[in-house]
Short mmCIF file of C-alpha atoms in Angstrom, two decimals:
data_model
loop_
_atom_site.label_atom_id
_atom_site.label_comp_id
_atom_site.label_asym_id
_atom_site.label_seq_id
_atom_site.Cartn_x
_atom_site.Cartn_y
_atom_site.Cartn_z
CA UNK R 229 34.82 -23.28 -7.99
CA UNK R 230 30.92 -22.11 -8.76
CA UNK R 231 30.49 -19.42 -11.17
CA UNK R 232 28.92 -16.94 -8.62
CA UNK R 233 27.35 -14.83 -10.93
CA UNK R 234 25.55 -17.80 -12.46
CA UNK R 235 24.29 -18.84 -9.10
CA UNK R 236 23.10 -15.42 -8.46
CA UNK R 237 21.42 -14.75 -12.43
CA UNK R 238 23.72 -11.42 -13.08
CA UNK R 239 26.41 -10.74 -15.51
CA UNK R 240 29.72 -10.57 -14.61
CA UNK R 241 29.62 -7.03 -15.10
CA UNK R 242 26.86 -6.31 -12.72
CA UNK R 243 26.87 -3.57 -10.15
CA UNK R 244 26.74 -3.79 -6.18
CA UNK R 245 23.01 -2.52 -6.56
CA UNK R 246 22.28 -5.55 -9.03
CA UNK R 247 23.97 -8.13 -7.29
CA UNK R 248 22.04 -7.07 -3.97
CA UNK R 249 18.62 -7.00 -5.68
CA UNK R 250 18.99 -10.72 -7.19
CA UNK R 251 20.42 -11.73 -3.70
CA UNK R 252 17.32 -10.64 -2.13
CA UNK R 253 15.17 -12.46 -4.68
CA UNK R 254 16.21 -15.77 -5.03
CA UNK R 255 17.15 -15.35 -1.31
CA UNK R 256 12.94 -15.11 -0.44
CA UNK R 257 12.72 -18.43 -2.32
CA UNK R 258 15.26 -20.71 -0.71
CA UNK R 259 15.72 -18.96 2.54
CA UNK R 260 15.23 -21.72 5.53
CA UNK R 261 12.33 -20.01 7.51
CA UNK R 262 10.22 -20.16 3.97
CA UNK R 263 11.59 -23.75 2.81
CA UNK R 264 11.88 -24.84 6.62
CA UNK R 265 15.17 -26.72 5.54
CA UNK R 266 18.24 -24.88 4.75
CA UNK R 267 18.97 -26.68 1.48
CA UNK R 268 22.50 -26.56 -0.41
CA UNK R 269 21.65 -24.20 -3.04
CA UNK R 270 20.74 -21.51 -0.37
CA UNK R 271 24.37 -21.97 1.24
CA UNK R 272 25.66 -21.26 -2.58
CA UNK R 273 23.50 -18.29 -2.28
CA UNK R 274 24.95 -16.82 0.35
CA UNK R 275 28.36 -17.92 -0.31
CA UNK R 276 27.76 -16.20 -3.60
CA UNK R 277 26.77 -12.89 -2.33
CA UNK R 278 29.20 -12.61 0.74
CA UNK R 279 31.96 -13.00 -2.42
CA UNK R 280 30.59 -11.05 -5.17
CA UNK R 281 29.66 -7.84 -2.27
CA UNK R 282 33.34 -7.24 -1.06
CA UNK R 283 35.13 -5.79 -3.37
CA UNK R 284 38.33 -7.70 -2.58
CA UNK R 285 36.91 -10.71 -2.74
CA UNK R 286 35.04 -10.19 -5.91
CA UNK R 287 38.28 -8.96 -7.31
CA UNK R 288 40.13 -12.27 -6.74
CA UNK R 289 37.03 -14.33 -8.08
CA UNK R 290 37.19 -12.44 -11.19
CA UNK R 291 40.99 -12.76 -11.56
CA UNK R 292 40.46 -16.49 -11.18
CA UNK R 293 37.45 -16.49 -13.49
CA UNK R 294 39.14 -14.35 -16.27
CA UNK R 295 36.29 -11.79 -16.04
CA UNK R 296 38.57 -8.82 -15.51
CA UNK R 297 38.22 -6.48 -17.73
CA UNK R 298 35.85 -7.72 -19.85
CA UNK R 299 32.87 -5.27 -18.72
CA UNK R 300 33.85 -2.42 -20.68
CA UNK R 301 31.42 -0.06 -21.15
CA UNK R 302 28.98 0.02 -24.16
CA UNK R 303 30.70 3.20 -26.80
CA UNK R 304 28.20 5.18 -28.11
CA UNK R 305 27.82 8.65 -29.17
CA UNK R 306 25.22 9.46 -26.35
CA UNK R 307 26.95 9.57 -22.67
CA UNK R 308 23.44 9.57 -20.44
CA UNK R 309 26.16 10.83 -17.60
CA UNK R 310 27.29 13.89 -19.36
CA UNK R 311 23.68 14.36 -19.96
CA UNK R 312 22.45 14.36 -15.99
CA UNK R 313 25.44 16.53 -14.93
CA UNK R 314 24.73 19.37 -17.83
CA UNK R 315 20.90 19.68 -15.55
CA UNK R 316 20.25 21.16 -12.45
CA UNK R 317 16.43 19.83 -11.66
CA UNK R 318 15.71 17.35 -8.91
CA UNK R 319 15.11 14.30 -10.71
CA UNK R 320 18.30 14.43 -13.20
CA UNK R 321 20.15 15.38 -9.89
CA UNK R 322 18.41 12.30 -8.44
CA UNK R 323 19.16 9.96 -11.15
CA UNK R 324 22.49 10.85 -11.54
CA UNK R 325 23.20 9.82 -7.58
CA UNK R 326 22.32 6.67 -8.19
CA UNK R 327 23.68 6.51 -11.62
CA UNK R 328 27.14 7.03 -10.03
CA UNK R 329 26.10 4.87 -7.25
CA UNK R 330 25.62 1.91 -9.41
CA UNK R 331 28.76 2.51 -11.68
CA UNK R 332 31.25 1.66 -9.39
CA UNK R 333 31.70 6.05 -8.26
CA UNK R 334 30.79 6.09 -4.65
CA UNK R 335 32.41 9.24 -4.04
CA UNK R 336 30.79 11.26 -6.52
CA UNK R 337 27.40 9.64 -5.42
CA UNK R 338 27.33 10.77 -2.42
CA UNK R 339 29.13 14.07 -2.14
CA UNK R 340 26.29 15.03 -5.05
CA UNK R 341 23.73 13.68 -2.27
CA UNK R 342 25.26 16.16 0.64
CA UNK R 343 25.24 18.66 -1.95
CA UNK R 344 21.46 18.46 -2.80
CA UNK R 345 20.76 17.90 0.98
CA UNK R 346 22.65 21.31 1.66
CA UNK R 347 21.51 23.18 -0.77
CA UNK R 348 17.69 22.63 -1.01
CA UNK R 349 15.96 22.14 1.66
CA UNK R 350 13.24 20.33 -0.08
CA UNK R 351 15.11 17.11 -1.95
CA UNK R 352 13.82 13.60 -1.49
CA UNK R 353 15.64 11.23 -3.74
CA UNK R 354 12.51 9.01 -3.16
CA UNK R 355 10.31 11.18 -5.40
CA UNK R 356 12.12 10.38 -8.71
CA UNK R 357 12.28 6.49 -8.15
CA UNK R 358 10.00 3.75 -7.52
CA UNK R 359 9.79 2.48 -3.95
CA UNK R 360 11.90 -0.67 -4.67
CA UNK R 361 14.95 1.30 -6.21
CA UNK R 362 14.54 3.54 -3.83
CA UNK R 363 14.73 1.03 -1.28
CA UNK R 364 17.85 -1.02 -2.61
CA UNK R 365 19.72 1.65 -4.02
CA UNK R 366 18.76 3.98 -1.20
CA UNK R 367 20.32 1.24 1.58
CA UNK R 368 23.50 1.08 -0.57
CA UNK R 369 23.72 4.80 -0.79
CA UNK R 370 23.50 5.06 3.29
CA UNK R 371 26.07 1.50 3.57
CA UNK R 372 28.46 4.46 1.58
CA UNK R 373 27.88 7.43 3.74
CA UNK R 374 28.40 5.15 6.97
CA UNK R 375 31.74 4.31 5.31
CA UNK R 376 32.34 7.83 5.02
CA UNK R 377 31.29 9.14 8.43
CA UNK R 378 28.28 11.08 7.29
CA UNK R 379 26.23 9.60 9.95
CA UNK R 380 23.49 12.15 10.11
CA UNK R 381 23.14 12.26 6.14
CA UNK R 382 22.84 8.01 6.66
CA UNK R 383 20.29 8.45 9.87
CA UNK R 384 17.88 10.51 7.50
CA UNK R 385 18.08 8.20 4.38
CA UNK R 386 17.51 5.25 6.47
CA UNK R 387 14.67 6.64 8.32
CA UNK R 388 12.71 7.27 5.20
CA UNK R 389 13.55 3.27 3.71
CA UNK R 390 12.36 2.20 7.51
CA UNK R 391 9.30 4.14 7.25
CA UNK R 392 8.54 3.14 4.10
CA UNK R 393 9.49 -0.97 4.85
CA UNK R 394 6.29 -0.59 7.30
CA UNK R 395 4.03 0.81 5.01
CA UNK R 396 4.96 -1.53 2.12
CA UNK R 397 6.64 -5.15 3.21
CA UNK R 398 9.64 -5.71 0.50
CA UNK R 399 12.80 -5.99 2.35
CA UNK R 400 11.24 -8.65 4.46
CA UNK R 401 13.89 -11.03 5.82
CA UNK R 402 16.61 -8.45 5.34
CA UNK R 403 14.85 -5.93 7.25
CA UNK R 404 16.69 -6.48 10.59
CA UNK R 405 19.57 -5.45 8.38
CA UNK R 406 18.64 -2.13 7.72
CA UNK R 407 17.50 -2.10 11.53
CA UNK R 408 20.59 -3.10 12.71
CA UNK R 409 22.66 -0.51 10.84
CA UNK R 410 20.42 2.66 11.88
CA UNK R 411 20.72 1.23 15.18
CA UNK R 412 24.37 1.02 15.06
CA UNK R 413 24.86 4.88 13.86
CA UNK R 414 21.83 6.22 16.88
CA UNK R 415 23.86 4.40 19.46
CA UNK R 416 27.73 4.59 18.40
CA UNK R 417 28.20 7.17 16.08
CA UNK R 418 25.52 10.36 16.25
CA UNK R 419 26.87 11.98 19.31
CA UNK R 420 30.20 12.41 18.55
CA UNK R 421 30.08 13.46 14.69
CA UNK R 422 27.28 16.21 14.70
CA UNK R 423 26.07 19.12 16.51
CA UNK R 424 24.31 18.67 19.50
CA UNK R 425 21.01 19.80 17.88
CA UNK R 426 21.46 17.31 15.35
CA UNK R 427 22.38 14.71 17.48
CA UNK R 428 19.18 15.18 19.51
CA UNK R 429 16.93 15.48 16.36
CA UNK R 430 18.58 11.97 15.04
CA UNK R 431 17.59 10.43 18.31
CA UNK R 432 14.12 12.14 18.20
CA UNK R 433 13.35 10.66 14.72
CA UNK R 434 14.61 7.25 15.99
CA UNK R 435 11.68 7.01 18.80
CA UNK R 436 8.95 6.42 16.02
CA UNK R 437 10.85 3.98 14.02
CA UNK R 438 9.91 1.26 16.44
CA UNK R 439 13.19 -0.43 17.77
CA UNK R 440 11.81 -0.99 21.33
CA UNK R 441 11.60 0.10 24.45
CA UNK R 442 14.94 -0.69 25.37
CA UNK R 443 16.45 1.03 22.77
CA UNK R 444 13.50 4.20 23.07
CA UNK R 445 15.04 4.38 26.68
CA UNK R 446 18.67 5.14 25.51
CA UNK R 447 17.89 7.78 22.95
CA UNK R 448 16.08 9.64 25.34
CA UNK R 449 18.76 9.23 28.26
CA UNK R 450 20.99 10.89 25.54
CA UNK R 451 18.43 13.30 24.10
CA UNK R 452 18.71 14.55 28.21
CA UNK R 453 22.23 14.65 28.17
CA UNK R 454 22.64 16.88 25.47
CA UNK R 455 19.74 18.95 26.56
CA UNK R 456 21.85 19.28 29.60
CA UNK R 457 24.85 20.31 27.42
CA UNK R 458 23.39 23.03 25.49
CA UNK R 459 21.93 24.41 28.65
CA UNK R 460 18.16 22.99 28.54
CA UNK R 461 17.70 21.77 31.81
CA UNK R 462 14.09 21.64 31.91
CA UNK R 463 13.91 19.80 28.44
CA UNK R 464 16.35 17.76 30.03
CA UNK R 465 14.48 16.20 32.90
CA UNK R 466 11.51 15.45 30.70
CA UNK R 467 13.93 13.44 28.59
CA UNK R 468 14.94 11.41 31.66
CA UNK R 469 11.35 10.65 32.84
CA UNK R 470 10.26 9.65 29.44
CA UNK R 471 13.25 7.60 29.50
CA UNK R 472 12.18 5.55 32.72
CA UNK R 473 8.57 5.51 31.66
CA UNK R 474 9.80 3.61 28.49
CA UNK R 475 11.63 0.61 30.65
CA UNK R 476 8.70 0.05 33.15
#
């Protein structure tokens, strides 16, 4: 058996957000559409990944490797967690999201995130990190609230890592991932979880991230549709005519 974490350059301790980020690195080198030949240390790559990102799996790797365990965590007389939750600005907030994020404490992560989303109007976690951490971690942080059911709290974080993949290329060949997921929540999961205000303002949103007219034509059939619900008929038929106009 490989040692995955020497195939992917981490420690054995790594977190999901580290073993990600080197994925998507050496994964730009030795992917087949930029080698044009899908060579066997790409299919280690992958192999790699797929193990070391499910937790399960990972588990029994580490079992078999004798790693378990032996990522404790450095003792010293500074705890840089203790330190984020005794602050209430925005970027300690900020940091310590995706300080919990990346330590293995999902839950905490992202009920702080709902919390700072509820209770000021104003927060971007984008402000207090640089665009790729924003990016990776970001992605991770919305992978977590889909698990959860927060689907509106994903739709918004995902918007903002779409918006800013178009402005700035970096997730590149992994970009049809994050596509794929906000597609996923528009289409399966947004009517049934939030208001129907919210619901149509997810949908609205979703018509300028650019997933085609196909897709443009189904948010607005459902924009009309709960238009119709809440008693907007007028709204409604607009909806429905954009929503043709988009298919012909």
């Amino acid at each position: 058996m490989h040692d995955y974490y020497k195939i992917l350059g981490v420690p054995h301790n790594a977190t999901a957000a580290e073993i990600r980020r080197a994925y998507h690195k050496k994964a730009k080198l030795l992917h087949p559409d930029i080698t044009h030949a899908e060579s066997d240390a790409f299919r280690e790559l992958v192999q790699a990944y797929e193990t070391l990102s499910d937790m399960k799996s990972r588990s029994l790797f580490d079992e078999a490797y004798a790693y378990r365990g032996s990522g404790a965590k450095h003792s010293g007389s500074f705890d840089y967690r203790e330190w984020l939750l005794g602050r209430d600005d925005d970027e300690s907030r900020s940091k310590l999201i995706f300080f919990d994020l990346t330590h293995h404490d999902e839950d905490s992560a992202v009920q702080e995130f709902k919390r700072m989303n509820m209770s000021r109007p104003g927060f971007r976690l984008a402000r207090w990190f640089t665009r790729e951490e924003f990016m990776d971690y970001g992605f991770i942080l919305a992978e977590e609230l889909v698990i959860r059911q927060e689907y509106y709290d994903a739709v918004i974080l995902l918007e903002q890592i779409i918006r800013m993949e178009y402005s700035y290329r970096y997730f590149k060949l992994f970009f049809p991932e994050v596509l794929s997921l906000a597609r996923h929540i528009l289409r399966n999961n947004i009517e049934s979880s939030v208001s129907e205000e919210l619901a149509i303002d997810a949908w609205e949103r979703a018509l300028d991230l650019q997933f085609g007219k196909k897709d443009d034509s189904f948010f607005l059939q459902k924009m009309a549709d709960a238009y119709e619900r809440i008693g907007d008929s007028r709204t409604a038929a607009i909806c429905r005519e954009e929503s043709l106009k988009a298919v012909s």
